[in-house]
Coordinates of C-alpha atoms (C1' of nucleotides) in Angstrom, one line a residue:
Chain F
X1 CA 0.0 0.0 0.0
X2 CA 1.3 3.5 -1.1
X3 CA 1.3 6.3 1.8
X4 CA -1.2 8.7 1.7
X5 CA 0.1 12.3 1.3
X6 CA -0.4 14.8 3.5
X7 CA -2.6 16.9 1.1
X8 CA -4.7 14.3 0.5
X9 CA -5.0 13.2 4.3
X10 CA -8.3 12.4 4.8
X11 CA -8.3 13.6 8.5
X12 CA -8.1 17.1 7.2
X13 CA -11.5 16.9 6.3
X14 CA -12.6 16.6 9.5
X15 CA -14.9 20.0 11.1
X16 CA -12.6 18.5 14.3
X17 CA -9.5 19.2 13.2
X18 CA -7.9 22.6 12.3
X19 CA -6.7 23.6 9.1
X20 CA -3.3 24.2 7.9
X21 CA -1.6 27.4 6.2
X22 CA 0.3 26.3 2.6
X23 CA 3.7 26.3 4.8
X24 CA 2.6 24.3 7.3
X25 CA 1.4 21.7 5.2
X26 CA 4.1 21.6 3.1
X27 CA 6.8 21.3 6.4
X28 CA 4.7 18.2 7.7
X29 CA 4.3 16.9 4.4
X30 CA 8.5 16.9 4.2
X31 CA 8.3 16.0 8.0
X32 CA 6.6 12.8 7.6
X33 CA 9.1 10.1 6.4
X34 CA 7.0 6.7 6.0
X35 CA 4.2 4.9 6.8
X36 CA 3.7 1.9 9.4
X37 CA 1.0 -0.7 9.5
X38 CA 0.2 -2.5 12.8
X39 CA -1.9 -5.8 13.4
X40 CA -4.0 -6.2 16.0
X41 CA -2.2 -6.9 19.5
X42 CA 1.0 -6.3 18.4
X43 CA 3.4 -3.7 20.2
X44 CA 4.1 -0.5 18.2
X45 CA 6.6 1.0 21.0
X46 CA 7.6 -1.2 23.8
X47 CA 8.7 0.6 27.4
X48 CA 12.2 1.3 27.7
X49 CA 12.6 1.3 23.9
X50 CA 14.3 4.6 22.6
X51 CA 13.0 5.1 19.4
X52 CA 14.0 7.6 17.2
X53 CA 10.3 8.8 15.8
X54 CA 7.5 10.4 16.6
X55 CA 3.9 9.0 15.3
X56 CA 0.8 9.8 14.4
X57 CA -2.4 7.8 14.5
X58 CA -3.9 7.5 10.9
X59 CA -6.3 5.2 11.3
X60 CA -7.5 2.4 13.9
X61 CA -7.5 2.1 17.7
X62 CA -4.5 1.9 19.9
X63 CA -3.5 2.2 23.3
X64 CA -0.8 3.0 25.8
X65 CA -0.2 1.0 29.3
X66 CA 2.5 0.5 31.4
X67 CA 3.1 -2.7 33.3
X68 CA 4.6 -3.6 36.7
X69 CA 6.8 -6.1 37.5
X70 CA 4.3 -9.1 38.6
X71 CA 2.4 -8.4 35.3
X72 CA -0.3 -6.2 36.8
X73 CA -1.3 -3.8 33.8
X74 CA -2.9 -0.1 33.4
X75 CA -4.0 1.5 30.3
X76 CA -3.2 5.0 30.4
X77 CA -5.6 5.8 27.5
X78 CA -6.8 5.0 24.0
X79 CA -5.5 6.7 20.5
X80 CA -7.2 7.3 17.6
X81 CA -6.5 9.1 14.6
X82 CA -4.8 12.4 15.2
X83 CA -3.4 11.6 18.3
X84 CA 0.7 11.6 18.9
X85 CA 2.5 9.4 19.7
X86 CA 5.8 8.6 21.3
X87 CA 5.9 12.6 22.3
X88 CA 7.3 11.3 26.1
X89 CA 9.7 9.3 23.9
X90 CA 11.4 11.7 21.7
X91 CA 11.1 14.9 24.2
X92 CA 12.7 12.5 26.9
X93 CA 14.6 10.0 25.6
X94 CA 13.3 6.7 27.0
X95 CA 9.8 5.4 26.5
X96 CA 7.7 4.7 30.1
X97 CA 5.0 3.0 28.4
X98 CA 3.8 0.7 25.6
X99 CA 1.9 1.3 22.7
X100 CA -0.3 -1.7 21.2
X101 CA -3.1 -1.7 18.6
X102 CA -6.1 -2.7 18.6
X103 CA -7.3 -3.0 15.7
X104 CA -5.5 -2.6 12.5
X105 CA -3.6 1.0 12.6
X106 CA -1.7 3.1 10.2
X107 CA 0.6 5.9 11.6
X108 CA 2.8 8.7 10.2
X109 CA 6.3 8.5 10.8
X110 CA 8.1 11.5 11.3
X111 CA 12.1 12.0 11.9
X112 CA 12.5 12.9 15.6
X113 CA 15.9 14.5 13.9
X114 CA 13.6 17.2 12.5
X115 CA 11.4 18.0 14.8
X116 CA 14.3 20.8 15.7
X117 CA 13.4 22.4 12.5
X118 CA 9.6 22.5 13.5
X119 CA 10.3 24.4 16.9
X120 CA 12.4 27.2 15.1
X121 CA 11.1 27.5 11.4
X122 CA 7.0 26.4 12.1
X123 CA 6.3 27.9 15.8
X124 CA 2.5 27.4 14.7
X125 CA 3.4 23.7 14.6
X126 CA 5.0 24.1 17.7
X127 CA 2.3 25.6 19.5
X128 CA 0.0 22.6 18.3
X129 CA 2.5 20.1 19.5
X130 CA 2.5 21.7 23.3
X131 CA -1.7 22.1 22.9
X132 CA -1.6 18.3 22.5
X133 CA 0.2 17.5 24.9
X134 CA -1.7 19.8 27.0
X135 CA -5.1 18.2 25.7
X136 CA -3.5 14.4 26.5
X137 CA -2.4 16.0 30.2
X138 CA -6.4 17.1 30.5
X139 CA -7.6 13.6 29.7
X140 CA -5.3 11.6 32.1
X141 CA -6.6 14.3 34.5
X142 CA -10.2 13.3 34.2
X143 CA -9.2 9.6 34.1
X144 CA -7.1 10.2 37.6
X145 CA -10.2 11.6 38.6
X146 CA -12.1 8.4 37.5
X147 CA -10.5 6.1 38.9
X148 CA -9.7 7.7 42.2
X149 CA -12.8 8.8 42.7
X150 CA -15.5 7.5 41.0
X151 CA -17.4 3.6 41.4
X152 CA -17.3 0.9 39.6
X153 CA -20.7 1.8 37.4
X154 CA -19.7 5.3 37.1
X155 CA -16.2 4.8 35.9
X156 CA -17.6 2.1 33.2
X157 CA -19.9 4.9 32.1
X158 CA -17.8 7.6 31.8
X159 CA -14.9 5.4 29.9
X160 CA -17.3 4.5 27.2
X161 CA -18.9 7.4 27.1
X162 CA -15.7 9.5 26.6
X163 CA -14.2 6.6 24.3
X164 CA -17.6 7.0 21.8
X165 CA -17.5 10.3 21.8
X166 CA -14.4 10.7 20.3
X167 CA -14.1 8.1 18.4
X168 CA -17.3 9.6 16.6
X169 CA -15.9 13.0 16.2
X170 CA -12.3 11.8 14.8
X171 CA -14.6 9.7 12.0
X172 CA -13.4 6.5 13.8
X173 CA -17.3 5.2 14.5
X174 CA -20.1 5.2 13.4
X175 CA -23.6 5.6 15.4
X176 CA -23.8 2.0 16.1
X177 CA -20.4 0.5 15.5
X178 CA -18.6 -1.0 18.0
X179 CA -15.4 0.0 20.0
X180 CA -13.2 -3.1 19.6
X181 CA -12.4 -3.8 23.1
X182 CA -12.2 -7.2 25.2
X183 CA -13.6 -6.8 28.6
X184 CA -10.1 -7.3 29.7
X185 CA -8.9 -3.7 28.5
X186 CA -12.0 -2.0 30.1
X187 CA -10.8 -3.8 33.3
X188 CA -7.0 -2.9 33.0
X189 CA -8.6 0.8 31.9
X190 CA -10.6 0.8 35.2
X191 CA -8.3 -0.5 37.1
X192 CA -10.7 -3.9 38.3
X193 CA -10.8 -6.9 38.1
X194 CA -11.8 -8.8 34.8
X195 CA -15.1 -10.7 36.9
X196 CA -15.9 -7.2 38.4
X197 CA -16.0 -5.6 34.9
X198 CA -18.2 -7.9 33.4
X199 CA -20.8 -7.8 36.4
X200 CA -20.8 -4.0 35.8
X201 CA -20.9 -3.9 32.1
X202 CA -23.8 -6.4 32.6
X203 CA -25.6 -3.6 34.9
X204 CA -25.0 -0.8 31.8
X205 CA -26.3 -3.0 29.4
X206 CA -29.6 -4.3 31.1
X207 CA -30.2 -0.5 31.6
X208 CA -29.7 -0.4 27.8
X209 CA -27.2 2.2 27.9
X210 CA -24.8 -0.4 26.1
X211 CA -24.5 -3.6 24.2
X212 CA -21.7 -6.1 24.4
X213 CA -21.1 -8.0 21.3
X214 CA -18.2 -10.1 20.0
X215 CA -16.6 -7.2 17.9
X216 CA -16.6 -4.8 21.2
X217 CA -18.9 -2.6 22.7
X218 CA -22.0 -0.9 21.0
X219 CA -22.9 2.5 23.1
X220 CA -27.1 2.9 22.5
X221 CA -27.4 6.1 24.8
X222 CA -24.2 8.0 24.9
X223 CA -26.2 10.7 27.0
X224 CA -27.0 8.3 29.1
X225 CA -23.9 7.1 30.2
X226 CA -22.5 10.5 30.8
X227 CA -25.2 11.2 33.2
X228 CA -25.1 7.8 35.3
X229 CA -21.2 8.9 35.0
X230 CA -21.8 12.5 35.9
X231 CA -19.8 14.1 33.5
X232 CA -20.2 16.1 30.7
X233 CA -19.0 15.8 27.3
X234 CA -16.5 18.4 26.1
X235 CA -17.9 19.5 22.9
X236 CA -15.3 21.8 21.1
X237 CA -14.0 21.8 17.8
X238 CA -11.1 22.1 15.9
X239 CA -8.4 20.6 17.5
X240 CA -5.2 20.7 16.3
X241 CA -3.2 17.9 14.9
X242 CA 0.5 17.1 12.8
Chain T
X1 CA 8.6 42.4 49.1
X2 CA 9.8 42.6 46.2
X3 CA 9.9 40.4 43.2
X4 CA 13.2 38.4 42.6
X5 CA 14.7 39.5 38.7
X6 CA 15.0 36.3 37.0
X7 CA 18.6 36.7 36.4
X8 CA 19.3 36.2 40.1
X9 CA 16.8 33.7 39.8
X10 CA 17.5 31.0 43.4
X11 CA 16.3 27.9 41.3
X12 CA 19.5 28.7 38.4
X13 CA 21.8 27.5 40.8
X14 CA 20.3 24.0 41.2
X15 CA 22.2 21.3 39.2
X16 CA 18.4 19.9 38.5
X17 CA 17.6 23.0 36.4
X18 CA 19.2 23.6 33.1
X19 CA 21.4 26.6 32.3
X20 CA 19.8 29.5 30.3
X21 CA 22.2 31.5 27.6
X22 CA 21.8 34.9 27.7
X23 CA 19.0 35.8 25.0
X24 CA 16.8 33.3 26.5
X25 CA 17.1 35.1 30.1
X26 CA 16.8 38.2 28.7
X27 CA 13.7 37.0 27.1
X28 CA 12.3 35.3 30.4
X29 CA 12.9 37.9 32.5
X30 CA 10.8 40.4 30.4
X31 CA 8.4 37.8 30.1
X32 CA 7.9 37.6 33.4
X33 CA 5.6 40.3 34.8
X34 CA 5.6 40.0 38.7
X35 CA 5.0 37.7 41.6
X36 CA 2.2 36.5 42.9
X37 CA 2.3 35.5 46.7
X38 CA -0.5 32.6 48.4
X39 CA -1.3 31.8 51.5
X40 CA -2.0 27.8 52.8
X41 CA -5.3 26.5 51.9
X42 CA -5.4 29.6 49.5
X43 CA -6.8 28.9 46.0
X44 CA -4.6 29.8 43.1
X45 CA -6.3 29.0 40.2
X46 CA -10.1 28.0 40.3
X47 CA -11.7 24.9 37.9
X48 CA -14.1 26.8 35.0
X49 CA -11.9 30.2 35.4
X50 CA -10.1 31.7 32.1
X51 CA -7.5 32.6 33.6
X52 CA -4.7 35.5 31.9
X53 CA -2.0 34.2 33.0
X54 CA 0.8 31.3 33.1
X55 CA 2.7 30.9 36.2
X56 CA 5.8 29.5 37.3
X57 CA 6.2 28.1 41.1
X58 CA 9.3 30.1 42.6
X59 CA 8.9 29.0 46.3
X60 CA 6.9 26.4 47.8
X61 CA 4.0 23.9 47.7
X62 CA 0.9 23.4 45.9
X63 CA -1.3 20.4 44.4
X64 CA -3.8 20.3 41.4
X65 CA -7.2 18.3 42.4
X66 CA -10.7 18.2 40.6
X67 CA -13.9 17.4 42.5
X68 CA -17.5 15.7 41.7
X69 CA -20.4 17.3 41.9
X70 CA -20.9 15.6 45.1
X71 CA -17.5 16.9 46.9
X72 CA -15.8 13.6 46.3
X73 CA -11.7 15.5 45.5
X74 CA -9.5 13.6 43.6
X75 CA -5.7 15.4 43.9
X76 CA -3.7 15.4 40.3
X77 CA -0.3 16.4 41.3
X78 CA 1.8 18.4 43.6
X79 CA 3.5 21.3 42.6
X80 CA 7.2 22.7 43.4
X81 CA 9.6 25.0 42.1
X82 CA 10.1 25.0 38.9
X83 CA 6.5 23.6 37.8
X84 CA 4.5 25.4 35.4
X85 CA 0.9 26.4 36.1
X86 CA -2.1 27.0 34.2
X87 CA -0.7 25.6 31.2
X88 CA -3.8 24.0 30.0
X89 CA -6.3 27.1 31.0
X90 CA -3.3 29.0 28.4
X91 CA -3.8 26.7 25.8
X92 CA -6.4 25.7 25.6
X93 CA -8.8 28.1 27.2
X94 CA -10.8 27.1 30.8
X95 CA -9.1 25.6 33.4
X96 CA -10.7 22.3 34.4
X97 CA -8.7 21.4 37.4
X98 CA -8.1 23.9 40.5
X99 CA -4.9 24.4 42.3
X100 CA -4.2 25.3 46.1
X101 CA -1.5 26.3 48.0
X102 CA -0.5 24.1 50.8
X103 CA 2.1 25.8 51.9
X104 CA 3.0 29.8 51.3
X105 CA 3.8 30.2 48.1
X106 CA 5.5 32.3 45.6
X107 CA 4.1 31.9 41.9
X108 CA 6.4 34.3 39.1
X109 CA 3.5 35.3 36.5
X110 CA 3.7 35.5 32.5
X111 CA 1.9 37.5 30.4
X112 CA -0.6 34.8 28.5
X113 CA -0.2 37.4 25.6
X114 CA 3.3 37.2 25.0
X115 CA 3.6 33.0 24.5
X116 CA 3.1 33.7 21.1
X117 CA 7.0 35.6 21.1
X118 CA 7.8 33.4 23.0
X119 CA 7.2 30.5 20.4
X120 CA 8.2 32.3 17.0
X121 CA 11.6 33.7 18.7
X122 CA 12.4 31.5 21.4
X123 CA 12.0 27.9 19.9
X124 CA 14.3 26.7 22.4
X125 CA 11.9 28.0 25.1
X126 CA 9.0 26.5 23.3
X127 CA 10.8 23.0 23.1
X128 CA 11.3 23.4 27.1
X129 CA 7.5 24.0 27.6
X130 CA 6.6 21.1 25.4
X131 CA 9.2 19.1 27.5
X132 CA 7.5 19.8 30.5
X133 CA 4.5 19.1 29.4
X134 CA 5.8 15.9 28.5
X135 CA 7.1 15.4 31.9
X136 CA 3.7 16.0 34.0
X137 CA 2.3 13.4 31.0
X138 CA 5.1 11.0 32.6
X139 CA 4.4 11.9 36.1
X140 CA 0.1 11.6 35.6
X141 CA 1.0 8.0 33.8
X142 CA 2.8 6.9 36.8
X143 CA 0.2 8.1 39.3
X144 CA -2.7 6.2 37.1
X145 CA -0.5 3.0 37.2
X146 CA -0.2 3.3 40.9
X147 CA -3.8 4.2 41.9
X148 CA -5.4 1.6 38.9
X149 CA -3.0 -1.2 40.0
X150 CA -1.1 -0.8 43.5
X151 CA -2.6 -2.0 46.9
X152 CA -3.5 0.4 49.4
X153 CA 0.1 0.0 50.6
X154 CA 2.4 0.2 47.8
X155 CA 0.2 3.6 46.7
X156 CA 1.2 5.2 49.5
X157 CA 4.9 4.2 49.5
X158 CA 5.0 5.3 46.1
X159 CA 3.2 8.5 46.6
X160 CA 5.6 8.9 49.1
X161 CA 8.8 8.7 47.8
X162 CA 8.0 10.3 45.0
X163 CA 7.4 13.4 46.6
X164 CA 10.5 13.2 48.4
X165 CA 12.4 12.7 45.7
X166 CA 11.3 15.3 43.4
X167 CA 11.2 18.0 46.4
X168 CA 14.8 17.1 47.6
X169 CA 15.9 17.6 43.6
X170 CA 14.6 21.0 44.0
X171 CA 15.8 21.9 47.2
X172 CA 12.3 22.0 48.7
X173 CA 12.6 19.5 51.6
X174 CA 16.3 19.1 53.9
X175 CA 16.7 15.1 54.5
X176 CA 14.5 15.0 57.5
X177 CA 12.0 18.2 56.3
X178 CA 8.0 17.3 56.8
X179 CA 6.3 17.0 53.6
X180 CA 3.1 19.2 54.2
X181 CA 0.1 16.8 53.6
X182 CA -2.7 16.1 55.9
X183 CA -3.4 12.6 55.6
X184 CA -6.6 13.9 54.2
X185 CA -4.6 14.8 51.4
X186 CA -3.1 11.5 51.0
X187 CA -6.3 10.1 51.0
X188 CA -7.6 12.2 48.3
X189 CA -4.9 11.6 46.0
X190 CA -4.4 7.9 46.9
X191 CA -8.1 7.5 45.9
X192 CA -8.6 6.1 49.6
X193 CA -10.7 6.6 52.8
X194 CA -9.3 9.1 55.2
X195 CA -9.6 6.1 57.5
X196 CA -8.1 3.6 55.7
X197 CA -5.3 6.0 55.1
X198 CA -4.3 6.6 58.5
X199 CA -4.2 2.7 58.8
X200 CA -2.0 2.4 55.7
X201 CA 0.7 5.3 56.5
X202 CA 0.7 3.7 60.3
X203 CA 1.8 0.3 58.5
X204 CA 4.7 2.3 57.2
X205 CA 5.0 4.1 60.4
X206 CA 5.7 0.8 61.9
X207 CA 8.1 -0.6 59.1
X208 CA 10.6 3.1 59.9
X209 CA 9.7 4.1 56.7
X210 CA 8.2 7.2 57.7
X211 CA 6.9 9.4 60.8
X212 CA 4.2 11.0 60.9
X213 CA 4.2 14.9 62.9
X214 CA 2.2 17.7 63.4
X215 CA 3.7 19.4 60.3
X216 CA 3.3 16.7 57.7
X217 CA 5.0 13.1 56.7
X218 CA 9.2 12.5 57.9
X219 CA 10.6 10.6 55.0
X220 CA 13.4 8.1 57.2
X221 CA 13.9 6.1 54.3
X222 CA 13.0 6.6 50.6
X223 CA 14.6 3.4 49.7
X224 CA 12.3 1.1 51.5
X225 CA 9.5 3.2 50.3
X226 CA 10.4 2.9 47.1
X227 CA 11.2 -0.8 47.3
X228 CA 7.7 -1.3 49.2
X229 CA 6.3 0.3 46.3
X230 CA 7.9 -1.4 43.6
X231 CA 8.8 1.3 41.9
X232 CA 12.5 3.0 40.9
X233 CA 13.0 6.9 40.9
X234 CA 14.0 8.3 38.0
X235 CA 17.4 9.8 38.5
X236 CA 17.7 11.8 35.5
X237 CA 18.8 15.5 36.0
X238 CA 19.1 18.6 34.0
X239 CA 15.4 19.6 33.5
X240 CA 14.2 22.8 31.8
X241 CA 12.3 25.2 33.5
X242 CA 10.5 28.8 32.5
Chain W
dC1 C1' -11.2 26.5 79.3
dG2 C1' -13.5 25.5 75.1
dC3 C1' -13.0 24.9 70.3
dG4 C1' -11.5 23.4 65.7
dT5 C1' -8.5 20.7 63.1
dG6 C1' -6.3 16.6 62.5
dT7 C1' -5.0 11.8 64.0
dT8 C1' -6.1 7.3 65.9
dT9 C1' -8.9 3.3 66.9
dG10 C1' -12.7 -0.2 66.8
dA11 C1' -17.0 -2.3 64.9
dC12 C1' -19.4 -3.5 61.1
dG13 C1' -20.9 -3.8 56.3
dC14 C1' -20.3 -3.7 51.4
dC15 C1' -17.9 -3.4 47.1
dG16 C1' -15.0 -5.6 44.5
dA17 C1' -11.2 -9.5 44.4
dT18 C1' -10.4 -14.2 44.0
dC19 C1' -11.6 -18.9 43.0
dA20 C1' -14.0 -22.0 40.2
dA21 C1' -16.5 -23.6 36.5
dA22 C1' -19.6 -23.3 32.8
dA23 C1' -21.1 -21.2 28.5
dA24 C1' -20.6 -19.1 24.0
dC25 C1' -18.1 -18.3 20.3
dG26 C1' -14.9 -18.5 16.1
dG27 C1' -11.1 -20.9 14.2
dT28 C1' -8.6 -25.2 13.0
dG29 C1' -7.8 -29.6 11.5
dG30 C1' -9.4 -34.3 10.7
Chain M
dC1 C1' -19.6 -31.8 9.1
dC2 C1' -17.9 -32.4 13.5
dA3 C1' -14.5 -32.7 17.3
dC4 C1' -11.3 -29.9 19.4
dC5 C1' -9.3 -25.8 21.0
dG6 C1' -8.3 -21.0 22.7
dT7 C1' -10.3 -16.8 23.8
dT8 C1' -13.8 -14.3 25.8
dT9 C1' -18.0 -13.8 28.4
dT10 C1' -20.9 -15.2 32.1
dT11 C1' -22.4 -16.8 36.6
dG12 C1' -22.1 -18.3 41.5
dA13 C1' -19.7 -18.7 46.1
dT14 C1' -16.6 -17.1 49.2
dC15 C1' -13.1 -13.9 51.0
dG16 C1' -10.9 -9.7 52.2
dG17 C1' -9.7 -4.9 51.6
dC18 C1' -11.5 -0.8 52.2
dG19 C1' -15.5 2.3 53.2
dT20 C1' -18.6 4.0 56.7
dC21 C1' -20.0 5.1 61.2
dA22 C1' -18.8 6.4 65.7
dA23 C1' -16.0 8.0 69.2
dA24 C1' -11.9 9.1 71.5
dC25 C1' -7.6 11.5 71.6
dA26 C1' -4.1 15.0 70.7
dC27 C1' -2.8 19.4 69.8
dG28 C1' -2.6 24.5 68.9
dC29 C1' -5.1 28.6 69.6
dG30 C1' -8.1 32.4 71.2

DNA sequence: CGCGTGTTTGACGCCGATCAAAAACGGTGG
DNA sequence: CCACCGTTTTTGATCGGCGTCAAACACGCG
């Protein structure tokens, strides 16, 4: 499969995303080096791993964790289509999480060598690069939030709730498509046990907020799940991306 | 009193802080445009505010925290010299989390306006930014891991010697200085009861890994809390700061 | 002395973990 | 087509960690 170009990249499209100026599209355009495809369940960067680029989500569903020792695992929080990746990597050096798909994904690989250039040529670019990272910093604060504070029922809602509604906005689903998650993900998300997640799913789904099907979970009342969540949706637009 | 010129700046002569050339102190310093001084207890920066300004912490102690509706208070982060603050409510509009002094504190305050310079002729300033925002990303990853996936126990100890690490780094805390939490602190960002807390940090009371005083928590050995916790400190030095 | 804030302790109950096993499913090979 | 398998979902029983309630204690302060 050819790469797609960045003029033609069909995120641009998006009412959610921002639009570029002729420079800055041309910069990212030279910026992006490659292409990489991911199957399902396999690791795209591992913790501890330097690697030397930076990413961005095309298409597909993926997620960051981190592990400790005994094999105890927390996601930190899903990626879709204009999210970053590998941001802690490059800025840092050394990667503190993983990175796994889940489902097939496409990224944009850009040479961490110049993403000097960026800062001092594009400071528009820039800017976007610290808003996203600023963005990511207000999600893991909600999430802290959930899971520190929050019950089992509530934190189920608001995940999926917060999971749909983005997905939806970056084109990723459809009404009634499914997020492809096992109930094992939602548990490391929510920090429960596997048993303990399906019992609570069970109680979202017989109030018909959700569905639970083979491919993942179908949300049926989005507004529903904020509410039993108690949380409300952040609705602007036009978000930046690279 | 008045406000300390960045050039004679106390936090420069820390080994944990990188070295600014001259144009980029220059710029900083006319950046900055005064001090801001809180009491204990004292709010900052309030959740739903749009707040002017971006502030840097010069002198003392602070935490970020969101609440629930119902009053439930989850606590984000703790905040020491050298943190930025308001970074999020800069970039991307309202604040959504609130910050609080816990000890007095001296804030140095930017003009919101002026980022913009400071990212089309200071890209090296703009990279530092992004790099902290990184870096609270890193520290929010490590905090989710701990609350999702640590016992009561090994939350604690982490908690624990993670602020005493970082504060020593900054010349906050003197080996045997009180870190200024109320155990009702703890317990709000450990995402436990106030009761259970006090029965945790006792545990590690017990073990000689702490004391607990009048004036906060006695780190007597951030080793064994660490080790407790599972968890190695990240000795990496030579951050950036604004 | 009385009061407010914060720490400590005990009793009890529930949420969620753990253990165990059964379904339900798609995929594979015979 | 069917037997077998691995993965995932589902359910029940039991256990324990942590929450809740309640009350004492300690301390600084006016």
């Amino acid at each position: 499969m050819s790469t797609t170009p960045c003029e033609q990249c069909p995120l641009r499209g998006l009412k959610y995303f921002r639009d570029f100026s002729a420079p800055e599209l041309d910069f990212v355009s030279r910026f992006k080096t490659g292409e990489l495809s991911v199957e399902p369940g396999a690791i795209v960067l591992m913790e501890g791993s330097h690697s030397a680029h930076l990413y961005t989500i095309l298409q597909g569903w993926g997620f960051r964790y981190k592990t400790l020792e005994d094999g105890r695992r927390q996601i930190l929080n899903y990626l879709m289509p204009g999210d970053l990746v590998g941001l802690q990597g490059t800025v840092m050096g050394e990667m503190q999480h993983s990175v796994e798909a889940l489902s097939p994904i496409t990224l944009c690989v850009f040479e961490r060598g110049r993403l000097n250039s960026l800062f001092s040529d594009h400071p528009s670019l820039a800017y976007d690069i610290t808003w996203i990272a600023a963005s990511e910093e207000r999600m893991l604060d909600n999430h802290l939030l959930s899971i520190g504070r929050r019950t089992a029922l509530e934190r189920a809602a608001y995940l999926l709730a917060f999971l749909y509604n983005k997905a939806v906005r970056v084109g990723l689903l459809e009404k009634n498509g499914p997020i492809p998650v096992t109930q094992q993900h939602v548990a490391d998300t929510l920090g429960l046990s596997i048993v303990h997640t399906n019992k609570t799913l069970r109680k979202l789904a017989d109030r018909e907020l959700i569905r639970w099907t083979d491919k993942g979970c179908i949300v049926l009342d989005d507004a529903g799940l904020a509410k039993t969540a108690g949380w409300e949706a952040d609705s602007r637009n036009a978000r930046p991306f690279i």
